Each structure stands twice: as structure tokens, then as C-alpha cells.
PDB file of C-alpha atoms in Angstrom:
ATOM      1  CA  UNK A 295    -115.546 -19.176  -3.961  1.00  0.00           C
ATOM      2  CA  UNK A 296    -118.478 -17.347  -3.789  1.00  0.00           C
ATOM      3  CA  UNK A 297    -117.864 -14.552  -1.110  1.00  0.00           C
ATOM      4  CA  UNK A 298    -120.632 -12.499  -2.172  1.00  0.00           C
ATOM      5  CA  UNK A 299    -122.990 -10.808   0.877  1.00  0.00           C
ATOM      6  CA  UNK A 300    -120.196 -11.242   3.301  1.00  0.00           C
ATOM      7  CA  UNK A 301    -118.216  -8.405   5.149  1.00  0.00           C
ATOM      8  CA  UNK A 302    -114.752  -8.988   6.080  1.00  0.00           C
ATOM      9  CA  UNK A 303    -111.830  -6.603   7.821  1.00  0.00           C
ATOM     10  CA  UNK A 304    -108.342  -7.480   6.954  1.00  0.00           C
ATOM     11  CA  UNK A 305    -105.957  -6.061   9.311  1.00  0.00           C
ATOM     12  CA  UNK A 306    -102.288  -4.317   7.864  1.00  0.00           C
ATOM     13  CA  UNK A 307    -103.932  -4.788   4.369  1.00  0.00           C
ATOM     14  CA  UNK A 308    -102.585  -1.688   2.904  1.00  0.00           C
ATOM     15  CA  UNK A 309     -99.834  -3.365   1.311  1.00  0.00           C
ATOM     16  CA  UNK A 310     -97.714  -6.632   1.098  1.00  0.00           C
ATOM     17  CA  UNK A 311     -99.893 -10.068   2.238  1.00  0.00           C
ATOM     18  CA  UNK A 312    -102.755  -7.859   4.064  1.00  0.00           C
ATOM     19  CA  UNK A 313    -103.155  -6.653   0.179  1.00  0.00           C
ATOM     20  CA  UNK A 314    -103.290  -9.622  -1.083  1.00  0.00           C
ATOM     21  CA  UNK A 315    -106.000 -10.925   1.128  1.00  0.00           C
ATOM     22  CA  UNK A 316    -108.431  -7.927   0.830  1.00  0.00           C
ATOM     23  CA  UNK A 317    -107.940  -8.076  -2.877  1.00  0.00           C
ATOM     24  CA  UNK A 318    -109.024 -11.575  -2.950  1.00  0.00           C
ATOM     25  CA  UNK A 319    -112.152 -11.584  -0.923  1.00  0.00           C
ATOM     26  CA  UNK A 320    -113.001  -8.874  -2.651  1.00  0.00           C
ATOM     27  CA  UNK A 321    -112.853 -10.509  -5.710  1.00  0.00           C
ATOM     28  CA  UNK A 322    -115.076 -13.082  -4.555  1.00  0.00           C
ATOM     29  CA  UNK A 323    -117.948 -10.648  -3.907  1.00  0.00           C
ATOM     30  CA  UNK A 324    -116.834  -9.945  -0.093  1.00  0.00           C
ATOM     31  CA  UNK A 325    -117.125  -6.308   0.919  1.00  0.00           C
ATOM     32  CA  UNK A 326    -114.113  -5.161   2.858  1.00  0.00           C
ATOM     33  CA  UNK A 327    -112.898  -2.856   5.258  1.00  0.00           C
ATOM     34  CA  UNK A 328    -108.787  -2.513   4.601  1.00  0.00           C
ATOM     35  CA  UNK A 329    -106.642  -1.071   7.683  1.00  0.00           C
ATOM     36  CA  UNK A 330    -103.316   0.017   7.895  1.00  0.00           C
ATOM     37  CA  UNK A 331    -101.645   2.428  10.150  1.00  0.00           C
ATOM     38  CA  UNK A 332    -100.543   4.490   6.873  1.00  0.00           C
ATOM     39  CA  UNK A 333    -103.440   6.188   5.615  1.00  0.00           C
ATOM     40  CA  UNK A 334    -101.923   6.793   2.067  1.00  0.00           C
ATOM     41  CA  UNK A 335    -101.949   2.814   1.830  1.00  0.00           C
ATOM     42  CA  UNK A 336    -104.792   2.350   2.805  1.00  0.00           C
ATOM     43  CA  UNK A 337    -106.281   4.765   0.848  1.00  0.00           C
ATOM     44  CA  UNK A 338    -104.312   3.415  -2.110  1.00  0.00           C
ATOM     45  CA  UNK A 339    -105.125  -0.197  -1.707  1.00  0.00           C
ATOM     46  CA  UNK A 340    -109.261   1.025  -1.338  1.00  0.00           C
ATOM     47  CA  UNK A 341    -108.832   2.504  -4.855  1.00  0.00           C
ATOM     48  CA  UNK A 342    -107.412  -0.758  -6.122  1.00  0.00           C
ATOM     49  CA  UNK A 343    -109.861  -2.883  -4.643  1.00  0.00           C
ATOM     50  CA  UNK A 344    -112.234  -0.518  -6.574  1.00  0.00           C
ATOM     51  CA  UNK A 345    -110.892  -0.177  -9.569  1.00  0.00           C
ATOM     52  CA  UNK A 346    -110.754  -3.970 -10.007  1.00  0.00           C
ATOM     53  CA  UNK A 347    -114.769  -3.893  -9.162  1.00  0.00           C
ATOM     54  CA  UNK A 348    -114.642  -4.183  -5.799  1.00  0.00           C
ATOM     55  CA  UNK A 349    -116.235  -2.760  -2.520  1.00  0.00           C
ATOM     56  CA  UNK A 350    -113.986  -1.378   0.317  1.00  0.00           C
ATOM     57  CA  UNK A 351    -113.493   1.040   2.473  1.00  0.00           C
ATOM     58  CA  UNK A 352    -110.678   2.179   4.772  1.00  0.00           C
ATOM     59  CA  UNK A 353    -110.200   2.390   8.245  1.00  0.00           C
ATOM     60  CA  UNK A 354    -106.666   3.662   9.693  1.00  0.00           C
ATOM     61  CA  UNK A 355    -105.264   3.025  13.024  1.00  0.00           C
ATOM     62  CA  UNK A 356    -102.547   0.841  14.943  1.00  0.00           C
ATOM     63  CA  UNK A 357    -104.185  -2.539  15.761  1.00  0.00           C
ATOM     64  CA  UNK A 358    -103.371  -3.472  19.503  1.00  0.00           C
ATOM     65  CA  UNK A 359    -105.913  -1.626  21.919  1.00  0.00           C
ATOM     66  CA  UNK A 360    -109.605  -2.588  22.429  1.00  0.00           C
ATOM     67  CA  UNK A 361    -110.673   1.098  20.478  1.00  0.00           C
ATOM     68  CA  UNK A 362    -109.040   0.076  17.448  1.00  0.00           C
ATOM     69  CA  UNK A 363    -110.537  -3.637  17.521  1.00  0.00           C
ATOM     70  CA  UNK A 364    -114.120  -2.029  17.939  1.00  0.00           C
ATOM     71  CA  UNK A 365    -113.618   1.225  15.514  1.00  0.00           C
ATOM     72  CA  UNK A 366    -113.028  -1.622  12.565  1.00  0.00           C
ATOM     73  CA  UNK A 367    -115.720  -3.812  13.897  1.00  0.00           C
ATOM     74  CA  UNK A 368    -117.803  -0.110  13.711  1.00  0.00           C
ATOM     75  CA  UNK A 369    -116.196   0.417  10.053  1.00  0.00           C
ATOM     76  CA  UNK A 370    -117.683  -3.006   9.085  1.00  0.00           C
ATOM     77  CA  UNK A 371    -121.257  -2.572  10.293  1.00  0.00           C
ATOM     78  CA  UNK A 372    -121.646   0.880   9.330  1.00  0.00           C
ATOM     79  CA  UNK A 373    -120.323   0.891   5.729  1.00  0.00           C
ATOM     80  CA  UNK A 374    -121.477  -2.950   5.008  1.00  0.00           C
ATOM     81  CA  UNK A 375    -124.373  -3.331   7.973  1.00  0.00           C
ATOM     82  CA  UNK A 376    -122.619  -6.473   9.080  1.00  0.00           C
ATOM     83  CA  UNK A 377    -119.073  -8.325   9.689  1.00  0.00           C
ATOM     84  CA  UNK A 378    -118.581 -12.526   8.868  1.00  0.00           C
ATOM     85  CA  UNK A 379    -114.688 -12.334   8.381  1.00  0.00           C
ATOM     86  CA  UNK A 380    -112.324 -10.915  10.462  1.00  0.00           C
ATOM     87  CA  UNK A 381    -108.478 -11.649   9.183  1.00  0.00           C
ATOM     88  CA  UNK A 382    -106.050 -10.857  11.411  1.00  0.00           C
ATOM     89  CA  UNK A 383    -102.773  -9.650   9.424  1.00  0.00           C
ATOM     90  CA  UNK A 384    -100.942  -6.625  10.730  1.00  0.00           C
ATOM     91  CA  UNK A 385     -97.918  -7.348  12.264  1.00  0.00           C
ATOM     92  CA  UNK A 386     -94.296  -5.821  12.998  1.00  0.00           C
ATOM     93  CA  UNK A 387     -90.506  -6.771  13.910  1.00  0.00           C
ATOM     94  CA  UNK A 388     -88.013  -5.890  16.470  1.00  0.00           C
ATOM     95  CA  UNK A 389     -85.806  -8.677  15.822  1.00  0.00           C
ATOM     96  CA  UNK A 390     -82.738  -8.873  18.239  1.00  0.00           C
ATOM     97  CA  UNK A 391     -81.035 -11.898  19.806  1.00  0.00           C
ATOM     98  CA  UNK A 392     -82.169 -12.226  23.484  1.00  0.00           C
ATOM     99  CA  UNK A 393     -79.206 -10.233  25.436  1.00  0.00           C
ATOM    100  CA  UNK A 394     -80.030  -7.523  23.116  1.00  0.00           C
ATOM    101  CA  UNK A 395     -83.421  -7.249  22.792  1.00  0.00           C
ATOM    102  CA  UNK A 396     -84.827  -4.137  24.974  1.00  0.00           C
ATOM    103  CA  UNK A 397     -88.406  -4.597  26.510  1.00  0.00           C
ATOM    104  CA  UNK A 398     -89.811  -1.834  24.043  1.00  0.00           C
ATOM    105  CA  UNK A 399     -88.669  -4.336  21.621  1.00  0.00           C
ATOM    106  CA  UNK A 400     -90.700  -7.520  23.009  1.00  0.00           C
ATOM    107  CA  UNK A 401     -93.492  -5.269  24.215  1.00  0.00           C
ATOM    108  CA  UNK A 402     -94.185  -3.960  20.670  1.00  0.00           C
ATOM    109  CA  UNK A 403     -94.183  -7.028  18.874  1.00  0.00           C
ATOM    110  CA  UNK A 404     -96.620  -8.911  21.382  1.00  0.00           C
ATOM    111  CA  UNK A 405     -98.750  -5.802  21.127  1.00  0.00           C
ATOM    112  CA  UNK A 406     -99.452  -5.462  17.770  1.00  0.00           C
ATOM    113  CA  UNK A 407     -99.187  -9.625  17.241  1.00  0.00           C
ATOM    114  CA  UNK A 408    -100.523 -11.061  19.836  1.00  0.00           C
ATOM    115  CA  UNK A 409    -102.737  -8.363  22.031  1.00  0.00           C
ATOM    116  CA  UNK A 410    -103.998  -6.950  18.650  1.00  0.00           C
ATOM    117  CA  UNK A 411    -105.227 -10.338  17.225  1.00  0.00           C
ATOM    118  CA  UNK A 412    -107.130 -10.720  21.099  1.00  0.00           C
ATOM    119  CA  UNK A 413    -108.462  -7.749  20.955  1.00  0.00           C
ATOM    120  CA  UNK A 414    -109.625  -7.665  17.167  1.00  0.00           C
ATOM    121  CA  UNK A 415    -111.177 -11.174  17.674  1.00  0.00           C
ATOM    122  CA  UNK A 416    -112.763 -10.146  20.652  1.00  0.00           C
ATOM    123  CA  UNK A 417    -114.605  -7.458  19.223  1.00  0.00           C
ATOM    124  CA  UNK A 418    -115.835  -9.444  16.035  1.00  0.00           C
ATOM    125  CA  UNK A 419    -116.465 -12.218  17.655  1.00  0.00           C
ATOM    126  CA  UNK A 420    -118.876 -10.258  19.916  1.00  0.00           C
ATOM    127  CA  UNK A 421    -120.751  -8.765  16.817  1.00  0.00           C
ATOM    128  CA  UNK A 422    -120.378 -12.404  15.279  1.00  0.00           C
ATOM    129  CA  UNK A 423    -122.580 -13.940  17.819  1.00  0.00           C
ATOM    130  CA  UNK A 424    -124.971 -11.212  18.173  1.00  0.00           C
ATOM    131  CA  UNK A 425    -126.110 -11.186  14.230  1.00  0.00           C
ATOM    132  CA  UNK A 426    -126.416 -14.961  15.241  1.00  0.00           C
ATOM    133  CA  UNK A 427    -125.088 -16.624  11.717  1.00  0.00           C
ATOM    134  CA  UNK A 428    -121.911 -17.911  12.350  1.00  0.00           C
ATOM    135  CA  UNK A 429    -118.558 -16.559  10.825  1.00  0.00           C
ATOM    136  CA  UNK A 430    -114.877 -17.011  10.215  1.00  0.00           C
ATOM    137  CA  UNK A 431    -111.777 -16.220  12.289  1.00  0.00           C
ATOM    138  CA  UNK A 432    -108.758 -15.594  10.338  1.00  0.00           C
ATOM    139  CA  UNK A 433    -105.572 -15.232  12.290  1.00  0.00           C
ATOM    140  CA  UNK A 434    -101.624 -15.072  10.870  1.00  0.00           C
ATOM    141  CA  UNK A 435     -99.330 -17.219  11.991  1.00  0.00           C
ATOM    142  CA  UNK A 436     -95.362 -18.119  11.214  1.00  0.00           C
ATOM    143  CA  UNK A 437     -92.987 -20.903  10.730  1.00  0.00           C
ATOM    144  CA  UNK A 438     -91.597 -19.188  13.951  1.00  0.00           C
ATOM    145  CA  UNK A 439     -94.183 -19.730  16.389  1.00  0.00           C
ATOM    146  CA  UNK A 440     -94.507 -23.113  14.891  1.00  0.00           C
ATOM    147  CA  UNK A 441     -90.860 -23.804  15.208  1.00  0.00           C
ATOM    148  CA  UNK A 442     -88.899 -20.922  16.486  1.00  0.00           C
ATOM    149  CA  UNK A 443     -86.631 -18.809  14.977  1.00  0.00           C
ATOM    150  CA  UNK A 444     -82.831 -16.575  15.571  1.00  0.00           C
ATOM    151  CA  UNK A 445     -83.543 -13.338  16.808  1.00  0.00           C
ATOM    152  CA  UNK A 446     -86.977 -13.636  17.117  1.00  0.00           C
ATOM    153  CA  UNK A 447     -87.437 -14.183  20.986  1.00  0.00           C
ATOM    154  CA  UNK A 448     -90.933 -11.989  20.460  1.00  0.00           C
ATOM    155  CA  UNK A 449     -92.266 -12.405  17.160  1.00  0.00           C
ATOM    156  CA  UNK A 450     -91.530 -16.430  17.578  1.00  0.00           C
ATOM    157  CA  UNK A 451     -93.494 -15.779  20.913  1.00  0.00           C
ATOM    158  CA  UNK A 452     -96.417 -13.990  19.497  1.00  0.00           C
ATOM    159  CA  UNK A 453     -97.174 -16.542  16.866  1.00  0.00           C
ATOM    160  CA  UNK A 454     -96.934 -19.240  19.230  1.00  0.00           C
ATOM    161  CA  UNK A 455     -99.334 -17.497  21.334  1.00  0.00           C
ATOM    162  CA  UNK A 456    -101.793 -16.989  18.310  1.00  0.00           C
ATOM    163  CA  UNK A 457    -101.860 -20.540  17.530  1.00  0.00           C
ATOM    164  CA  UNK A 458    -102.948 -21.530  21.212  1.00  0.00           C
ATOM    165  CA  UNK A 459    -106.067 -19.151  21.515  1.00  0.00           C
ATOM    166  CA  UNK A 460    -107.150 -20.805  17.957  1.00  0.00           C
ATOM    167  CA  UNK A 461    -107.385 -24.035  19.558  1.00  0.00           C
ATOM    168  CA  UNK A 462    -108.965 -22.092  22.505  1.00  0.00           C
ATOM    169  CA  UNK A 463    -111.125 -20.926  20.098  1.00  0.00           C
ATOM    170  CA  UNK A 464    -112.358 -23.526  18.055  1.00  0.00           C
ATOM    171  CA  UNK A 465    -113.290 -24.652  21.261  1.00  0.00           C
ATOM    172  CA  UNK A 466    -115.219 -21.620  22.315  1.00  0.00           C
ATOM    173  CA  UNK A 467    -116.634 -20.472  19.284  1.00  0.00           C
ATOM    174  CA  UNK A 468    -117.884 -23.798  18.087  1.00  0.00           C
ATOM    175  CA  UNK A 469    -121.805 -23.108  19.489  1.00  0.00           C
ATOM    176  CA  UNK A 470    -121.941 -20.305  17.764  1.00  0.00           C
ATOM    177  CA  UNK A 471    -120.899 -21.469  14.318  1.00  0.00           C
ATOM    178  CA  UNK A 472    -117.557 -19.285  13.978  1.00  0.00           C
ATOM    179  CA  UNK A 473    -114.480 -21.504  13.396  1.00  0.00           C
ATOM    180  CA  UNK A 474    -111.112 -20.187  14.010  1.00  0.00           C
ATOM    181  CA  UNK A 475    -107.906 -21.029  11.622  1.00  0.00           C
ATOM    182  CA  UNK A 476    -104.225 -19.515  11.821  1.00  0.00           C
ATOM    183  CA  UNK A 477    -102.685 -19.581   8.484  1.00  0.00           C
ATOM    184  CA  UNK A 478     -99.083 -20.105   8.211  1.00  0.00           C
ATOM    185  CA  UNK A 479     -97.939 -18.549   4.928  1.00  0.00           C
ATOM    186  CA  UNK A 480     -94.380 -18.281   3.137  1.00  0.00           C
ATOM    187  CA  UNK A 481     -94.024 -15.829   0.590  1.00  0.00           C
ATOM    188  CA  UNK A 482     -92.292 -12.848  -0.963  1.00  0.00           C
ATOM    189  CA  UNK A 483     -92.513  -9.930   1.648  1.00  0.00           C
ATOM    190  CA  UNK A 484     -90.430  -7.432   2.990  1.00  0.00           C
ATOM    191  CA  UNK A 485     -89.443  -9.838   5.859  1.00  0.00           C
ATOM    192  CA  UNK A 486     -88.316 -13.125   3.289  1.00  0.00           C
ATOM    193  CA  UNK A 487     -86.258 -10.783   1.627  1.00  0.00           C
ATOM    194  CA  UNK A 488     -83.813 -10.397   4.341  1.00  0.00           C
ATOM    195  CA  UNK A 489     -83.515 -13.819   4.361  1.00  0.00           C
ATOM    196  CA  UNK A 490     -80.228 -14.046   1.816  1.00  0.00           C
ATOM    197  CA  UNK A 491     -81.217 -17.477   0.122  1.00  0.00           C
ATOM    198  CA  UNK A 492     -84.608 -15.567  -1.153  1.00  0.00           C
ATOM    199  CA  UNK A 493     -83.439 -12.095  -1.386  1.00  0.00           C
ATOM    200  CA  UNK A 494     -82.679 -12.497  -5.257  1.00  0.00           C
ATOM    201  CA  UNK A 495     -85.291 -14.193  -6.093  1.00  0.00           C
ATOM    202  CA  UNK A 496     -87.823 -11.290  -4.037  1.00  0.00           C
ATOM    203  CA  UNK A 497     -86.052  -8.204  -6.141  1.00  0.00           C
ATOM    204  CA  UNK A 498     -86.348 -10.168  -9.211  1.00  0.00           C
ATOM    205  CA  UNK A 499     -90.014 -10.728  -8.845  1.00  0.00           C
ATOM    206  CA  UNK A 500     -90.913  -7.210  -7.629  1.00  0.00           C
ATOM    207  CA  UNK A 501     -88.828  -5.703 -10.153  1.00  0.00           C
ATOM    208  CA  UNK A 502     -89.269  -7.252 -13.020  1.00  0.00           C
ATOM    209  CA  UNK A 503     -91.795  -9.916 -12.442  1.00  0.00           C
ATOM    210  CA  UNK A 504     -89.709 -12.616 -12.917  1.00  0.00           C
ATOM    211  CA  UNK A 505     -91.311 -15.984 -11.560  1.00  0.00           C
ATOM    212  CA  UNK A 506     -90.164 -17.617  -8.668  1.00  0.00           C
ATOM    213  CA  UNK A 507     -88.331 -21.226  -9.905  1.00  0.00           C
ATOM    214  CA  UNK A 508     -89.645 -24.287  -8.710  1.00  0.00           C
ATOM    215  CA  UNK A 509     -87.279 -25.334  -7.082  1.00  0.00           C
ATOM    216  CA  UNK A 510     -88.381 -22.305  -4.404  1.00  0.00           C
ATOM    217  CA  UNK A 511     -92.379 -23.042  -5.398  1.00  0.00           C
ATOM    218  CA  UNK A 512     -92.494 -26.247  -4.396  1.00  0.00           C
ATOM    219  CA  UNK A 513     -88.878 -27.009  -2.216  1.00  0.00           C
ATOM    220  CA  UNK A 514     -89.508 -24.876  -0.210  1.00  0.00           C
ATOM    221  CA  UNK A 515     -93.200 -23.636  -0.479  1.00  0.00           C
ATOM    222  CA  UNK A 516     -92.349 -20.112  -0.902  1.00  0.00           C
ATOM    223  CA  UNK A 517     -94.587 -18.213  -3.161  1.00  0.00           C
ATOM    224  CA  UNK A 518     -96.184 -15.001  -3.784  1.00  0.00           C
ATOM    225  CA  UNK A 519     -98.807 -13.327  -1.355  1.00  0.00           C
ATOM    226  CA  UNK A 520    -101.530 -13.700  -3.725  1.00  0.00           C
ATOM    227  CA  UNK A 521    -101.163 -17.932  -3.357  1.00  0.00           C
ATOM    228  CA  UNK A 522    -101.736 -17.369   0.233  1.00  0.00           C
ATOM    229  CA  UNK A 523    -104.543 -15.202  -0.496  1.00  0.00           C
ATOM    230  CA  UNK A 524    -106.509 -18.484  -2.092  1.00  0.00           C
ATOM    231  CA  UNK A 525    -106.630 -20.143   1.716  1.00  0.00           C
ATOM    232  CA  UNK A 526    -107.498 -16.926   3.221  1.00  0.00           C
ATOM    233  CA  UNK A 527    -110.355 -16.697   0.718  1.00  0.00           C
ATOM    234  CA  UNK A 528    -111.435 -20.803   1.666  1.00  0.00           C
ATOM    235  CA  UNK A 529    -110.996 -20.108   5.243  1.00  0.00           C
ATOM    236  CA  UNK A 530    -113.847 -17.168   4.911  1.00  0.00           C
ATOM    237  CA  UNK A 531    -116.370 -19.560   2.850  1.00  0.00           C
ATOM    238  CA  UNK A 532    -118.841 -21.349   3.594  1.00  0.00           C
ATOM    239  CA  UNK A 533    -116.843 -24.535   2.235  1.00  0.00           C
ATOM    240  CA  UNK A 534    -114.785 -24.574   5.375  1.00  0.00           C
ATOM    241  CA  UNK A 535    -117.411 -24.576   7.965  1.00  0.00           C
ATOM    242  CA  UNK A 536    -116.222 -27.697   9.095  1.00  0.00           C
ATOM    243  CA  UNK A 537    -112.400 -26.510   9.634  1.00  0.00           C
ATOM    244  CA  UNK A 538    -111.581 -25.142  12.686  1.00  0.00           C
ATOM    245  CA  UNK A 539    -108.861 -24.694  15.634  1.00  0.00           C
ATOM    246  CA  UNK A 540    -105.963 -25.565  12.724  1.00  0.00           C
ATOM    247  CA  UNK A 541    -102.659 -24.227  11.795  1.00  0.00           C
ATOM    248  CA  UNK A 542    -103.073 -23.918   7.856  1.00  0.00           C
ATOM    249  CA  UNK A 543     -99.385 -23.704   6.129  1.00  0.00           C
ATOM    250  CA  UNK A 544     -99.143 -22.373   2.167  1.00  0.00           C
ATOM    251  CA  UNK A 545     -96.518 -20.670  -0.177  1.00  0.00           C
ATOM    252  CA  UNK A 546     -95.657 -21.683  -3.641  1.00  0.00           C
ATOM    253  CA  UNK A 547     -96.749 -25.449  -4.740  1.00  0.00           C
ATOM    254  CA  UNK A 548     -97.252 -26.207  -1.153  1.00  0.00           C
ATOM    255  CA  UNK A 549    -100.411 -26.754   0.742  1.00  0.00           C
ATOM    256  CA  UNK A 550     -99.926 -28.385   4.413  1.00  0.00           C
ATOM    257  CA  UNK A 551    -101.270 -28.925   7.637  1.00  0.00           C
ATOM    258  CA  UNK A 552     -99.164 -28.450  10.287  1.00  0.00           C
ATOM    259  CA  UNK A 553     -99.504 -30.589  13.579  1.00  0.00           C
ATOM    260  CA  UNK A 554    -100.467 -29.755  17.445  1.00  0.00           C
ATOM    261  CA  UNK A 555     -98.041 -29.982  20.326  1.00  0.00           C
ATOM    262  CA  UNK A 556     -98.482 -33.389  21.272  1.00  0.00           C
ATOM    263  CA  UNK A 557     -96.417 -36.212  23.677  1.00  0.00           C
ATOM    264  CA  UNK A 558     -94.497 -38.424  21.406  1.00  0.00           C
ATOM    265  CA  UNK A 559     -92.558 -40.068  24.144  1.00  0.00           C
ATOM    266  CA  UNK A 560     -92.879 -41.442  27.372  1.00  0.00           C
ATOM    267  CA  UNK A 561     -92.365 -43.702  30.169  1.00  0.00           C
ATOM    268  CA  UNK A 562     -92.707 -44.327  33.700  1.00  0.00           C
ATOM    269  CA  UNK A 563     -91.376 -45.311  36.939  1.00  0.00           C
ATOM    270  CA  UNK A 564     -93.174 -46.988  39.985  1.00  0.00           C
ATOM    271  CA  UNK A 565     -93.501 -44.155  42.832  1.00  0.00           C
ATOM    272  CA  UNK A 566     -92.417 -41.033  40.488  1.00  0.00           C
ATOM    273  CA  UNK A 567     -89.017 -39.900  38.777  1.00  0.00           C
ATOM    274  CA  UNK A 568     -85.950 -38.775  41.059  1.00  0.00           C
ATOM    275  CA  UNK A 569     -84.062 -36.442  38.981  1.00  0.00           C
ATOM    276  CA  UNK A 570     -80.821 -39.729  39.002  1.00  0.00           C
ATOM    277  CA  UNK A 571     -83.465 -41.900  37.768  1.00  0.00           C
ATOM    278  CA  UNK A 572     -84.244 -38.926  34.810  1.00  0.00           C
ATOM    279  CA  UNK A 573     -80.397 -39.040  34.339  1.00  0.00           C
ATOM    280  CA  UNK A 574     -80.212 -42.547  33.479  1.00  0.00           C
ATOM    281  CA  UNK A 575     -83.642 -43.143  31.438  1.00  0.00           C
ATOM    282  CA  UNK A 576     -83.239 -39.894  29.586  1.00  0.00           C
ATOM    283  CA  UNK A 577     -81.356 -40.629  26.693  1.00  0.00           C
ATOM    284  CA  UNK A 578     -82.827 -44.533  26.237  1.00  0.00           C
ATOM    285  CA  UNK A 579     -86.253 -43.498  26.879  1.00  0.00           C
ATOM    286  CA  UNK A 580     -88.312 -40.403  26.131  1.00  0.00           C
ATOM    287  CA  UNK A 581     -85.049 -38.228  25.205  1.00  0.00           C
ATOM    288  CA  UNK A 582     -83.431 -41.121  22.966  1.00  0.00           C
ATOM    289  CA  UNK A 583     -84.636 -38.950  19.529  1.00  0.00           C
ATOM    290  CA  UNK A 584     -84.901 -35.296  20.661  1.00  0.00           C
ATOM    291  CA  UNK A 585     -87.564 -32.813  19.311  1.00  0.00           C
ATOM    292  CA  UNK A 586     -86.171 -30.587  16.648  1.00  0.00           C
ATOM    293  CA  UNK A 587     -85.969 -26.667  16.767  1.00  0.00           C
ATOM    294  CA  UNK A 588     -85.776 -23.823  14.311  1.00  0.00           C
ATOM    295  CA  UNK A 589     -86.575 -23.060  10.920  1.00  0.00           C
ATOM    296  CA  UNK A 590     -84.558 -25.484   8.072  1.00  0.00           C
ATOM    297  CA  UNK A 591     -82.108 -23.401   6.399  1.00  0.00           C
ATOM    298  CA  UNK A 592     -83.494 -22.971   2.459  1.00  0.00           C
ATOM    299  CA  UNK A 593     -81.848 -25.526   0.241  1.00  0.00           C
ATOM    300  CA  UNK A 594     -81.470 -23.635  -2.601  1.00  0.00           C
TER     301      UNK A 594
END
């Protein structure tokens, strides 16, 4: 991919998959501005980007409120004299089950997920259509909002969120040549290591580098950030200027396409439904094979 000429900002991209995805459009000629609410990160993950031959520069601040949205669209245009990419990354947990979660809890997730994705759109989307050449929407999404998840009343709500306003989106956007994609990755991070099937597996590759086995790469599509980074890097070319308003799942071996909340069952009855007559069709009609819930245990 040829990236060369565009300017992207990757939100949280001091460390972990933010990194990943600044390192990789800037490998592919994209100039980029990294964020991250530690400075030292992003300070440290500028230098990389650098070192390896690439432009970047850093711009640190919580992602949530409109001022932070517009200081990185700001970053972009004065540093770069433009923005094309704007990759929505930076994200954190409060996980609690639901009689314990406190509403700093929900409030921060949805805040930095789903208010700080709005807001960071918003802004490049505004400087998108001005310059009048299209661009790319990049937004992170989870297995949880796609499926739910325990202990994750608002991070499972945040993603689910996300994925709505893409569709919204693709929608809106569509005029102006700017598409809008959620990507859904799987891969080693701080977060997949609590998870005690992978934890192993994380410390072994972190530590010493060990590869992940296949029967994680491509059972279970969990990989390393750096394969997600190759559909972040798509999803900003010009090769996927027809994609748009889709949930985009990778991790290991595994590249899929996950579907839209649809109807997959119905029926009728002449003058409406009392709730007897919902009693009685129920489970011979629309709730004979019930909709699933929850992420799949790993089978490793």
C-alpha cells in the first residue's frame, strides 16, 4: 500500500495496537500524528516511527471532549498541512458485573469509547470535507459490542454504539467520498492477557518472542497487533474506496466480515399479537432457534 502524501492521526497510539497502527501507515509513506494521554509514550513511539524512516509527530491529551478532537485535527494540518485518516484507537476498561459497576465506571468507558470516537470523527470529518478529496474513517471495535461480553456492561455498550454511527456514517459521508469502517481486531494486548486461555501464550510472546501456535492463529484468529495493523493500513488506501459502513474482524490467520443486525425470523397474526398469542407462537415460530450471546470460550 502506497500511503505516501496522506496524513493520518491514530488515537492511544503510544503503545500496544494504537502502535502498531501508526507504525504501519507510516511505513507506507503516511505522515502521522500519534496521541496518547502519556506523553513519555508518545514521545517514545514518535522516535520509533522515526527511527524506522518515518514522519510523526505527537500530540498528548485524553480523547473524549470536542478540544481534544480539534487540537489533533490542528496537530494534523499544522505539522502535515492536511488530514485523510483519522483512526480511532484509544480506549479504556472499568470492567465490573452490572450490580457492581458504579456510574464513574460506565461514564468513563462511554467517554473515552464512544463520545471520543464522535467527537474525533466529527472534527476530521469537518476538515475532510472542507479540503474536498475524500478520506477514511477508522474506528475500533470489539467482539463485545458485536456479541457482548461478562463484566463488560460499558465497554460491550460502547462498541456497540461505534458500530451503529459507522453505518450512520457510511450513509452520511458517502457524498463526500469518506467511507467509514470499524475494525474488529483480536490480538495480544494488555486486555487478552487477562483472558487465562491466552495469558501464556501473551507473556511468552512479549517475553521472549515466542510465536503464537496455530492452533491460536487461525482457531481462534488471535494474533499480534501488527496483523491488525495490515487492515488498518487497507482501510486508509485508496484500494478501499469502495468499502464502507462495515464491521472488519482480523487476528492471527483470520480475516472476516462480520454481519449487521438483521430479522432472521418472523411471522404474523391477522389484527396484531396479544401477548397469549406470543406465548403460544413463540417457541414454534420466530423464537424456535434463539439468537446466541457472548463471546465463545477459546478452545484451546
Amino acid at each position: 500500500m502506497d500511503l505516501n502524501g496522506k496524513v493520518a492521526v491514530v488515537t492511544g497510539s503510544g503503545r500496544g495496537l494504537g502502535l502498531a497502527y501508526a507504525e504501519a501507515l507510516a511505513a507506507s509513506g503516511a505522515a502521522v500524528v500519534v496521541n496518547d494521554v502519556d506523553a513519555g509514550a508518545a514521545a517514545a513511539a514518535v522516535e520509533r516511527i522515526g527511527a524506522a524512516g518515518g514522519r510523526a509527530v505527537a500530540e498528548v491529551g485524553a480523547v473524549g471532549s470536542a478540544e481534544t478532537a480539534e487540537a489533533l485535527v490542528a496537530r494534523a494540518v499544522d505539522a502535515f498541512g492536511r488530514l485523510d485518516v483519522m483512526v480511532t484507537n484509544a480506549g479504556v476498561l472499568r470492567d465490573r458485573v452490572l450490580w457492581k459497576m458504579s456510574d464513574e465506571d460506565f461514564d468513563t468507558v462511554v467517554r473515552v469509547h464512544l463520545r471520543g470516537t464522535f467527537t474525533c470523527v466529527r472534527a476530521a470529518v469537518a476538515r475532510m470535507r472542507e479540503q474536498g478529496e475524500g478520506g477514511r474513517i477508522v474506528v475500533a471495535g470489539s467482539p463485545a459490542g458485536q456479541r457482548g461480553n461478562f463484566g463488560q456492561t460499558n465497554y460491550a455498550a460502547a462498541k456497540a454504539g461505534i458500530a451503529a454511527m459507522v453505518r450512520t456514517w457510511a450513509m452520511e459521508l458517502a457524498k463526500a467520498g469518506i467511507t467509514a469502517n470499524a475494525v474488529i481486531p483480536v490480538a495480544a494486548t494488555a486486555m487478552t492477557r487477562t483472558i487465562p486461555a491466552f495469558a501464556p501464550h501473551v507473556d511468552a510472546l512479549e517475553q521472549h518472542g515466542t510465536p503464537l501456535p496455530d492452533g491460536l492463529r487461525k482457531g481462534e484468529g488471535f494474533g499480534t497487533p501488527e496483523d491488525v495493523a495490515s487492515l488498518v493500513t487497507y482501510l486508509a488506501s485508496d484500494a478501499s474506496a469502495d468499502v464502507t459502513g462495515q464491521c472488519i474482524g482480523i487476528g492471527g490467520d483470520k480475516l472476516a466480515l462480520w454481519s449487521h443486525p438483521q430479522e432472521v425470523s418472523v411471522a404474523y397474526a391477522d389484527g396484531g399479537w396479544s401477548a397469549d398469542a406470543i406465548a403460544a407462537a413463540w417457541p414454534v415460530t420466530v423464537g424456535r432457534v434463539p439468537e446466541t450471546y457472548g463471546i465463545p470460550a477459546p478452545r484451546i
